Amino acid sequence: MPAAPAAKPPLAAADEAAAACELLLPRLPGVSRAQCVATQLQSSGAQSRQGTPLYWRDVLQPAAVPASRASHRQGAEPLRVLVVGAMHGDELTAASLALRWIGMAAAEGAASLPSPEMPVAQGASAERTPAAAPVHWRFIPVLNPDGLLAPKPTRVNAGGVDLNRNFPTPGWAQDAPVYWEKRTRKDPRRWPGHEPLSEPESRFLHQQMEQFRPQLVVSIHAPYGVLDFDGPHDPPARLGRLRMDKLGVFPGSLGHYGGLHRGVPVVTIELEHALLMPAEAEVRAMWRDLRQWMNTRLLHGGDAVAGVPAPSVQR
């Protein structure tokens, strides 16, 4: 499986994006067909347990700095940000928000340096928050397509596993089964699986953590209506209407694995509704607040990480 979406002929890429939207769009609230197709989703080469393609999209934004600081920032490596939606298949708005944000990331890149290779989703605004370094976004809008596309969408994947309890956190073999049995009373919606990374979807995301080496992970969920955060740096106080309210640490969760075990900040967004998208103004406010936090804490603040060398698999 390639480390990054490979370049494709325009017709092939358009066909692939159309196929992705044909498959996913009937389940995605608040996303028009034009917006979906404009995201130019590509197959990652990985598949779900039932053989459904796992789609992704990379958006590489050029640097956007004042001319007076350009020489200082020349050669800065892009900040690598991984955005994951619909890890739980019944959280439909998580996938929709990730798709909408692909258009906004592409619009920012187009505003920084117009390019025919970076289309803007219909209805996306070209407004952007100035960044101190380039940003390489990797979006995986639907990590659990089998759950999302089930006759009745399910939290778990086709193997009955909660993907957000299937990551290899320290002590998983002892902690995850006990937590499931004692704390959840063997809730089938929260079964962690027989072993960590037992599922193709969690293995795919784990591979992205190894190969893409994100410096920030944004995991989109619903419907608790709060923000959660794991890892280094000061967390964002709010994204739009959502305020920080840490939900705890769970064996096998992405926040535990990425934020506490690997030391990568993980922002977990819990939208207010799993089936009803936030208003357009709120979608943009959350994006604006995320970008502002990235700018102040990750790009040029005291917690700057933009100078970390890119992985060798970077294109």
Short mmCIF file of C-alpha atoms in Angstrom, two decimals:
data_model
loop_
_atom_site.label_atom_id
_atom_site.label_comp_id
_atom_site.label_asym_id
_atom_site.label_seq_id
_atom_site.Cartn_x
_atom_site.Cartn_y
_atom_site.Cartn_z
CA MET A 1 0.00 0.00 0.00
CA PRO A 2 1.43 3.41 -0.93
CA ALA A 3 2.38 5.91 1.72
CA ALA A 4 0.53 8.75 0.01
CA PRO A 5 -2.23 9.05 -2.58
CA ALA A 6 -0.55 8.45 -5.93
CA ALA A 7 -1.00 10.84 -8.83
CA LYS A 8 -3.62 9.63 -11.30
CA PRO A 9 -4.72 10.79 -14.76
CA PRO A 10 -7.51 13.38 -14.39
CA LEU A 11 -10.19 11.11 -15.83
CA ALA A 12 -9.22 8.19 -13.61
CA ALA A 13 -9.14 10.42 -10.54
CA ALA A 14 -12.53 11.90 -11.42
CA ASP A 15 -13.99 8.44 -11.92
CA GLU A 16 -12.61 7.27 -8.59
CA ALA A 17 -13.99 10.32 -6.77
CA ALA A 18 -17.37 9.78 -8.39
CA ALA A 19 -17.36 6.12 -7.35
CA ALA A 20 -16.51 7.07 -3.77
CA CYS A 21 -19.36 9.56 -3.66
CA GLU A 22 -21.79 7.12 -5.27
CA LEU A 23 -21.00 4.71 -2.44
CA LEU A 24 -20.88 7.09 0.53
CA LEU A 25 -23.06 10.08 -0.28
CA PRO A 26 -26.47 8.50 0.50
CA ARG A 27 -25.33 8.25 4.13
CA LEU A 28 -23.69 11.67 4.45
CA PRO A 29 -25.87 14.47 5.86
CA GLY A 30 -25.13 18.02 4.85
CA VAL A 31 -22.89 17.22 1.87
CA SER A 32 -23.97 17.87 -1.71
CA ARG A 33 -22.84 15.70 -4.59
CA ALA A 34 -20.80 18.58 -5.99
CA GLN A 35 -19.04 19.08 -2.67
CA CYS A 36 -18.33 15.37 -2.39
CA VAL A 37 -16.94 14.99 -5.91
CA ALA A 38 -14.80 18.12 -5.48
CA THR A 39 -12.96 16.49 -2.57
CA GLN A 40 -11.34 14.15 -5.12
CA LEU A 41 -11.29 11.17 -2.80
CA GLN A 42 -8.94 8.39 -3.85
CA SER A 43 -8.70 4.78 -2.80
CA SER A 44 -5.82 4.28 -0.38
CA GLY A 45 -5.35 0.72 -1.54
CA ALA A 46 -6.54 -0.54 1.84
CA GLN A 47 -9.92 -2.14 2.41
CA SER A 48 -12.34 -2.71 5.23
CA ARG A 49 -13.13 -6.14 6.61
CA GLN A 50 -15.84 -6.54 3.96
CA GLY A 51 -13.59 -5.31 1.16
CA THR A 52 -14.89 -1.74 0.95
CA PRO A 53 -12.20 0.74 -0.17
CA LEU A 54 -10.82 3.05 2.49
CA TYR A 55 -10.71 6.45 0.80
CA TRP A 56 -8.41 9.35 1.56
CA ARG A 57 -7.27 12.72 0.27
CA ASP A 58 -4.05 14.64 0.79
CA VAL A 59 -3.99 18.44 0.64
CA LEU A 60 -0.58 20.08 0.75
CA GLN A 61 -0.82 23.78 1.56
CA PRO A 62 2.17 25.98 0.70
CA ALA A 63 3.67 28.35 3.23
CA ALA A 64 1.79 31.58 3.82
CA VAL A 65 4.11 34.02 5.57
CA PRO A 66 4.86 37.74 5.29
CA ALA A 67 7.66 38.53 2.87
CA SER A 68 9.80 39.84 5.74
CA ARG A 69 9.80 36.37 7.31
CA ALA A 70 9.98 34.31 4.13
CA SER A 71 13.74 33.74 4.29
CA HIS A 72 13.43 32.49 7.87
CA ARG A 73 10.78 29.94 6.93
CA GLN A 74 12.33 28.72 3.68
CA GLY A 75 12.76 24.98 3.74
CA ALA A 76 10.37 24.49 6.66
CA GLU A 77 8.84 21.03 6.57
CA PRO A 78 5.06 20.89 6.34
CA LEU A 79 3.15 20.32 9.55
CA ARG A 80 1.59 16.90 9.06
CA VAL A 81 -2.03 16.69 10.21
CA LEU A 82 -4.15 13.53 10.06
CA VAL A 83 -7.94 13.96 10.17
CA VAL A 84 -10.05 10.84 10.78
CA GLY A 85 -13.83 10.65 10.49
CA ALA A 86 -16.44 7.94 11.09
CA MET A 87 -14.29 5.58 13.11
CA HIS A 88 -17.70 4.69 14.49
CA GLY A 89 -19.99 3.95 11.58
CA ASP A 90 -23.15 5.32 13.19
CA GLU A 91 -21.61 8.78 13.64
CA LEU A 92 -22.54 9.98 10.17
CA THR A 93 -21.82 13.67 10.76
CA ALA A 94 -18.20 12.82 11.58
CA ALA A 95 -17.68 11.72 7.98
CA SER A 96 -19.55 14.72 6.63
CA LEU A 97 -17.48 17.19 8.62
CA ALA A 98 -14.24 15.61 7.43
CA LEU A 99 -15.43 15.91 3.83
CA ARG A 100 -16.44 19.53 4.28
CA TRP A 101 -13.05 20.31 5.78
CA ILE A 102 -11.26 18.82 2.77
CA GLY A 103 -12.85 21.58 0.73
CA MET A 104 -11.78 24.23 3.23
CA ALA A 105 -8.20 22.96 3.35
CA ALA A 106 -8.09 22.96 -0.45
CA ALA A 107 -9.53 26.48 -0.52
CA GLU A 108 -6.80 27.70 1.83
CA GLY A 109 -4.16 26.13 -0.38
CA ALA A 110 -5.66 27.70 -3.47
CA ALA A 111 -5.74 31.09 -1.75
CA SER A 112 -2.07 30.74 -0.80
CA LEU A 113 -0.87 29.59 -4.20
CA PRO A 114 -3.48 29.01 -6.93
CA SER A 115 -3.03 25.65 -8.62
CA PRO A 116 -5.22 23.65 -11.00
CA GLU A 117 -4.31 20.55 -8.97
CA MET A 118 -6.04 21.86 -5.85
CA PRO A 119 -9.77 22.32 -6.63
CA VAL A 120 -12.10 24.16 -4.28
CA ALA A 121 -15.27 22.41 -3.21
CA GLN A 122 -18.48 24.09 -4.29
CA GLY A 123 -19.54 26.65 -1.73
CA ALA A 124 -16.15 26.65 0.02
CA SER A 125 -14.82 30.04 1.03
CA ALA A 126 -11.34 31.16 0.03
CA GLU A 127 -10.89 32.91 3.37
CA ARG A 128 -8.08 31.50 5.45
CA THR A 129 -6.10 32.05 8.59
CA PRO A 130 -2.47 32.95 7.79
CA ALA A 131 -0.13 30.11 8.68
CA ALA A 132 3.53 30.29 9.64
CA ALA A 133 4.44 27.14 7.76
CA PRO A 134 3.05 24.83 5.09
CA VAL A 135 0.57 22.19 6.19
CA HIS A 136 0.23 18.68 4.79
CA TRP A 137 -3.28 17.43 5.55
CA ARG A 138 -4.23 13.80 5.23
CA PHE A 139 -7.97 13.15 5.46
CA ILE A 140 -9.52 9.72 6.02
CA PRO A 141 -13.18 10.74 6.15
CA VAL A 142 -14.69 7.27 6.64
CA LEU A 143 -12.49 4.82 8.54
CA ASN A 144 -15.39 2.41 9.17
CA PRO A 145 -17.33 2.22 5.89
CA ASP A 146 -18.89 -1.16 6.71
CA GLY A 147 -20.46 0.25 9.86
CA LEU A 148 -21.56 3.40 8.06
CA LEU A 149 -23.07 1.51 5.11
CA ALA A 150 -24.79 -1.22 7.15
CA PRO A 151 -28.61 -1.33 6.72
CA LYS A 152 -28.72 0.32 10.13
CA PRO A 153 -25.38 2.09 10.71
CA THR A 154 -23.36 0.57 13.53
CA ARG A 155 -20.67 1.86 15.87
CA VAL A 156 -18.60 -1.30 15.36
CA ASN A 157 -17.08 -2.61 12.15
CA ALA A 158 -18.23 -5.72 10.28
CA GLY A 159 -16.31 -7.87 12.75
CA GLY A 160 -18.21 -6.40 15.67
CA VAL A 161 -15.12 -4.53 16.94
CA ASP A 162 -15.07 -0.99 18.30
CA LEU A 163 -12.13 0.37 16.31
CA ASN A 164 -11.54 3.03 18.95
CA ARG A 165 -10.65 0.31 21.45
CA ASN A 166 -8.44 -1.72 19.09
CA PHE A 167 -5.18 0.25 19.12
CA PRO A 168 -2.05 -1.16 20.80
CA THR A 169 -1.93 0.85 24.01
CA PRO A 170 0.43 -0.36 26.75
CA GLY A 171 -1.12 -3.16 28.78
CA TRP A 172 -3.90 -3.71 26.25
CA ALA A 173 -4.03 -7.49 26.80
CA GLN A 174 -4.79 -6.98 30.50
CA ASP A 175 -6.67 -3.69 30.50
CA ALA A 176 -8.95 -3.81 27.45
CA PRO A 177 -10.80 -7.05 28.27
CA VAL A 178 -11.21 -6.08 31.92
CA TYR A 179 -12.50 -2.63 31.01
CA TRP A 180 -14.97 -4.15 28.56
CA GLU A 181 -16.23 -6.75 31.03
CA LYS A 182 -16.33 -4.62 34.18
CA ARG A 183 -16.89 -1.04 33.05
CA THR A 184 -19.07 -1.56 29.97
CA ARG A 185 -20.70 -4.80 31.21
CA LYS A 186 -19.75 -6.47 27.93
CA ASP A 187 -21.48 -3.85 25.82
CA PRO A 188 -21.24 -5.27 22.26
CA ARG A 189 -20.92 -1.74 20.90
CA ARG A 190 -17.61 -1.39 22.74
CA TRP A 191 -15.98 -4.76 22.22
CA PRO A 192 -12.21 -4.17 21.78
CA GLY A 193 -11.59 -7.36 19.79
CA HIS A 194 -9.49 -10.39 20.64
CA GLU A 195 -6.20 -8.54 20.21
CA PRO A 196 -4.99 -5.06 19.27
CA LEU A 197 -4.96 -4.24 15.56
CA SER A 198 -7.08 -7.28 14.80
CA GLU A 199 -9.07 -5.26 12.24
CA PRO A 200 -7.95 -4.08 8.79
CA GLU A 201 -9.31 -0.59 9.49
CA SER A 202 -7.33 -0.12 12.70
CA ARG A 203 -4.23 -1.61 11.05
CA PHE A 204 -4.57 0.91 8.22
CA LEU A 205 -4.75 3.84 10.63
CA HIS A 206 -1.86 2.43 12.66
CA GLN A 207 0.15 2.26 9.43
CA GLN A 208 -0.60 5.93 8.79
CA MET A 209 0.70 6.77 12.25
CA GLU A 210 3.92 4.90 11.39
CA GLN A 211 4.40 6.11 7.81
CA PHE A 212 2.84 9.57 7.64
CA ARG A 213 4.03 10.36 11.18
CA PRO A 214 1.43 13.04 11.91
CA GLN A 215 2.31 15.85 14.26
CA LEU A 216 -1.38 16.37 15.01
CA VAL A 217 -4.34 13.98 14.83
CA VAL A 218 -7.92 15.23 14.67
CA SER A 219 -10.45 12.47 15.33
CA ILE A 220 -14.09 13.38 14.64
CA HIS A 221 -16.92 11.71 16.57
CA ALA A 222 -20.45 12.41 17.83
CA PRO A 223 -22.75 13.05 19.74
CA TYR A 224 -21.41 14.30 23.12
CA GLY A 225 -20.99 17.93 22.02
CA VAL A 226 -17.56 18.50 23.60
CA LEU A 227 -13.83 18.49 22.85
CA ASP A 228 -11.39 15.97 24.23
CA PHE A 229 -7.60 16.08 24.07
CA ASP A 230 -4.68 13.75 24.73
CA GLY A 231 -0.96 14.36 24.46
CA PRO A 232 1.50 17.24 24.66
CA HIS A 233 0.80 20.96 24.17
CA ASP A 234 -1.99 23.07 25.60
CA PRO A 235 -5.34 21.91 24.16
CA PRO A 236 -7.68 24.23 22.29
CA ALA A 237 -10.18 25.77 24.68
CA ARG A 238 -12.94 25.61 22.11
CA LEU A 239 -13.77 24.87 18.49
CA GLY A 240 -16.87 26.80 17.57
CA ARG A 241 -19.55 25.91 20.12
CA LEU A 242 -17.63 22.91 21.43
CA ARG A 243 -15.70 23.41 24.69
CA MET A 244 -12.92 21.32 26.19
CA ASP A 245 -14.22 18.63 28.57
CA LYS A 246 -11.82 15.70 28.84
CA LEU A 247 -13.66 12.40 28.70
CA GLY A 248 -10.98 10.16 30.21
CA VAL A 249 -8.48 7.56 29.02
CA PHE A 250 -9.64 4.23 27.59
CA PRO A 251 -7.61 1.11 26.77
CA GLY A 252 -7.10 0.81 23.03
CA SER A 253 -8.42 4.26 22.10
CA LEU A 254 -6.74 6.41 19.46
CA GLY A 255 -6.35 9.25 21.95
CA HIS A 256 -4.57 6.95 24.41
CA TYR A 257 -2.41 5.38 21.72
CA GLY A 258 -1.54 8.56 19.82
CA GLY A 259 -1.59 11.19 22.53
CA LEU A 260 -0.23 9.36 25.57
CA HIS A 261 1.78 6.49 24.10
CA ARG A 262 3.28 8.14 21.00
CA GLY A 263 3.27 11.74 22.23
CA VAL A 264 1.27 13.08 19.27
CA PRO A 265 -1.44 15.60 20.21
CA VAL A 266 -4.88 14.15 19.49
CA VAL A 267 -7.84 16.51 19.32
CA THR A 268 -11.09 14.55 19.57
CA ILE A 269 -14.14 16.40 18.32
CA GLU A 270 -17.50 15.21 19.60
CA LEU A 271 -20.20 16.84 17.47
CA GLU A 272 -23.56 17.48 19.07
CA HIS A 273 -25.50 15.21 16.71
CA ALA A 274 -24.60 12.01 14.89
CA LEU A 275 -27.22 12.49 12.17
CA LEU A 276 -27.73 16.27 11.93
CA MET A 277 -24.89 18.42 10.65
CA PRO A 278 -24.00 21.69 12.40
CA ALA A 279 -25.00 24.89 10.64
CA GLU A 280 -22.66 26.16 7.93
CA ALA A 281 -21.44 28.97 10.17
CA GLU A 282 -20.54 26.44 12.87
CA VAL A 283 -18.67 24.20 10.42
CA ARG A 284 -16.55 27.19 9.46
CA ALA A 285 -16.13 28.41 13.04
CA MET A 286 -14.74 25.04 14.14
CA TRP A 287 -12.31 25.05 11.23
CA ARG A 288 -11.24 28.62 11.94
CA ASP A 289 -10.66 27.90 15.63
CA LEU A 290 -8.70 24.73 14.85
CA ARG A 291 -6.48 26.61 12.40
CA GLN A 292 -5.94 29.43 14.89
CA TRP A 293 -4.92 26.95 17.60
CA MET A 294 -2.56 25.21 15.19
CA ASN A 295 -1.02 28.55 14.27
CA THR A 296 -0.44 29.67 17.83
CA ARG A 297 0.51 26.35 19.45
CA LEU A 298 2.01 24.19 16.71
CA LEU A 299 3.28 26.38 13.89
CA HIS A 300 5.09 29.27 15.49
CA GLY A 301 4.37 29.23 19.20
CA GLY A 302 6.40 27.86 22.07
CA ASP A 303 5.30 24.33 21.16
CA ALA A 304 6.43 24.61 17.56
CA VAL A 305 6.91 21.28 15.83
CA ALA A 306 6.95 22.41 12.21
CA GLY A 307 10.68 21.87 11.95
CA VAL A 308 10.50 18.13 12.68
CA PRO A 309 11.98 16.24 9.70
CA ALA A 310 9.46 14.69 7.34
CA PRO A 311 9.37 10.90 7.08
CA SER A 312 11.27 9.31 4.23
CA VAL A 313 8.02 8.06 2.70
CA GLN A 314 6.83 11.61 2.08
CA ARG A 315 6.23 12.31 -1.58
#
